Amino acid sequence: MRKWIFKDTDFNKFPVYNGDDLGVIWSEDSLSVRIWAPAALEVLFRLYSSVDAESAEKAFEMIRSESGTWTTELDGNYEQYFYTFQVRDEKGWLNECPDIGAKATGVNGLRGIILNPSTTNPEKWENDKRSPVVQPTDMVLYELHVRDFSISPDSGIIHKGKYLGLTESGTTSPEGQSTGLDHLKELGITHVHLLPIADFYTIDETKSTPQYNWGYDPLNFNTPEGWYASDPYDGSTRIKEVKQVVQALHENGLGVIMDVVYNHSGLIFDSWFNQFVPGYYYRLRADGTLSDASGCGNELASERAMVRKFIVDSVAWWAEEYHFDGFRFDLMGILDIETMNQIRKRLDLIDKNIFIYGEGWIATESPLPEAFRATKLNTPRLDRIASFCDDMRDGLKGSPFNRYSIGFISGLTLREEKIKFAITGAIEHPQIFYDYVDSSRQPWANSPAQCVNYVSCHDNYTLFDKLQYSCPEASMEEIDRMTRLAIGILLTSQGVPFLHSGIEMHRTKGGHHDSYRSPDDVNQIEWSRKSEYHSLFLFTKNCIELRRQHPAFRMSDQEMVRKKLAFLGKYIPGVIVYELKENANGDSWKNILVFFNGNNYSVEFVIQEKRWLIVAQNGEIQPHGMGHVITDLVRLHPISMMILAEE
């Protein structure tokens, strides 16, 4: 029985291979195979005629090569063969599996498959272009799960729960409202953030019975998940259909963000990493056991040379092969700063506008010192990489881990500084009193482009469910006003706004706070809610349109924010007022006044007497205005946003 303890193993002595030919590389008349296994004594490469063939058709002993690698070169065309590797080290034979960077696999990912790359491209793929958005602050991110978005019976989508469901146009709900792709276009968001679509472990792709997972348990890091494919048995289908999704979204003016999970593996001792170099790819405690900053039983040691190479190469593969516009890193704080910056450099060679952001925290303790982690507080040391702003999230609605806690939108006062901090995009601003920003006692962004503002995501409660728990006495009208205030703050703040799919129609998961493996009736988007709460949808759409039309809300330079954004007036509990002045960021409006009232009662505020265009008030917003008023006194309605503009 193998003991998975590595206390006396010095992984730093292992050689580093810098070549770009790791894996199984097909050509019409040959096959080139190279893997890195420096501790191996013997390596077998097996070819199978099918995914479930009991015995290999051919087996080859690989040859030890440079820098810890093993190779073999085969003559002939091996297209559509399945393959595995098996390593023997000083403790015996390890399990058969694909290579750690397998780019195509059969059903359930247990065997790699050799493909002609040209068979995986949809028609006109060579003409596909990334989103033209240049500044991250011009983006509006929209997070969705492939299955959730289309699986509901009322989605009107044919390919329910599948990649192709995201490519369908002309789909409607029974009430006649647009759904799916057309809904995204109608709403006006710029980028779709897809929850993990790299091959994950917990779903059995051979079963047609209902299953569910978010996908944060990666198995094959470079292969698309087959659960969403129309045919999980055909290795090329899942690849082609992911490209069809990207292509369809690009053709409709939308960028595509891929949620990636490089902080841990779904399997632990049986992971593919451990079948090639046991222990090397994982961070260890002092006693030689696997550390667990992910809360999932392990964490990848990104600071080791070949782990870093694997991660950087993998991200570049997805960017180049699939044309993704950005990457969201799960538990980015587990990865080290140097690895994240190396990813940035590598992606710059592909497209400097590819956006990178992530969760700047860890789940539990890690042996990697804080100074080396890609955490929120270390964001200034990350090159054009953004972090999620949990300051905004917690400030708006209260702690996501306490269902009863409240925030600014639900009536909490004396905590407004946290919201003001997020409104500036987490940069240094002379009017922020950081001692009162209890979650961040110092600015952590070099630019608003490094701050991703949000109030809810797939994790924890939906905003609607959170408000129902934390405000049990609130009427539906009050919850609606709280939601509008949250959306209004997000979409008028500096930084990069991020919306959880369905927030624009009061999405509910029935009060489930951690639905990563809950059934469809919990997780699905209920499209009937778009009709039921259509005025909220229109409010969200208009907020997005206001942001698009007016660059004052999306400054990318921190010095400009300091000069052009000024908080106004004496402190009033539950109220935030600021001005975007002097045609900020080249805006057509000379001055813009933005008011937020989190109280459940009206508040009066004195302003400079001018002729003001009313843009938003009392839960309504019109980007082109709702008429003019000459006044020096405004009344802020309960739980609402007001915007006035001097043209």
XYZ file of N, CA and C in Angstrom, residues 209 327 344 533 540 554 563 631:
24
model
N -29.634 10.195 -16.968
C -30.449 10.620 -15.843
C -29.910 11.932 -15.276
N -10.225 35.125 -18.425
C -10.195 33.986 -17.515
C -10.464 34.458 -16.097
N -0.040 36.424 -17.280
C -0.296 37.709 -17.930
C 0.674 37.929 -19.101
N -41.220 39.777 -13.280
C -40.451 40.921 -12.757
C -39.825 41.710 -13.896
N -32.486 47.017 -14.917
C -31.109 46.533 -15.079
C -30.581 46.874 -16.467
N -16.995 54.748 -15.890
C -16.053 53.657 -16.158
C -14.648 54.190 -16.442
N -9.436 62.890 -9.232
C -9.722 64.271 -9.627
C -11.190 64.505 -9.961
N -33.644 73.265 -9.260
C -33.830 73.121 -7.817
C -32.496 73.168 -7.102
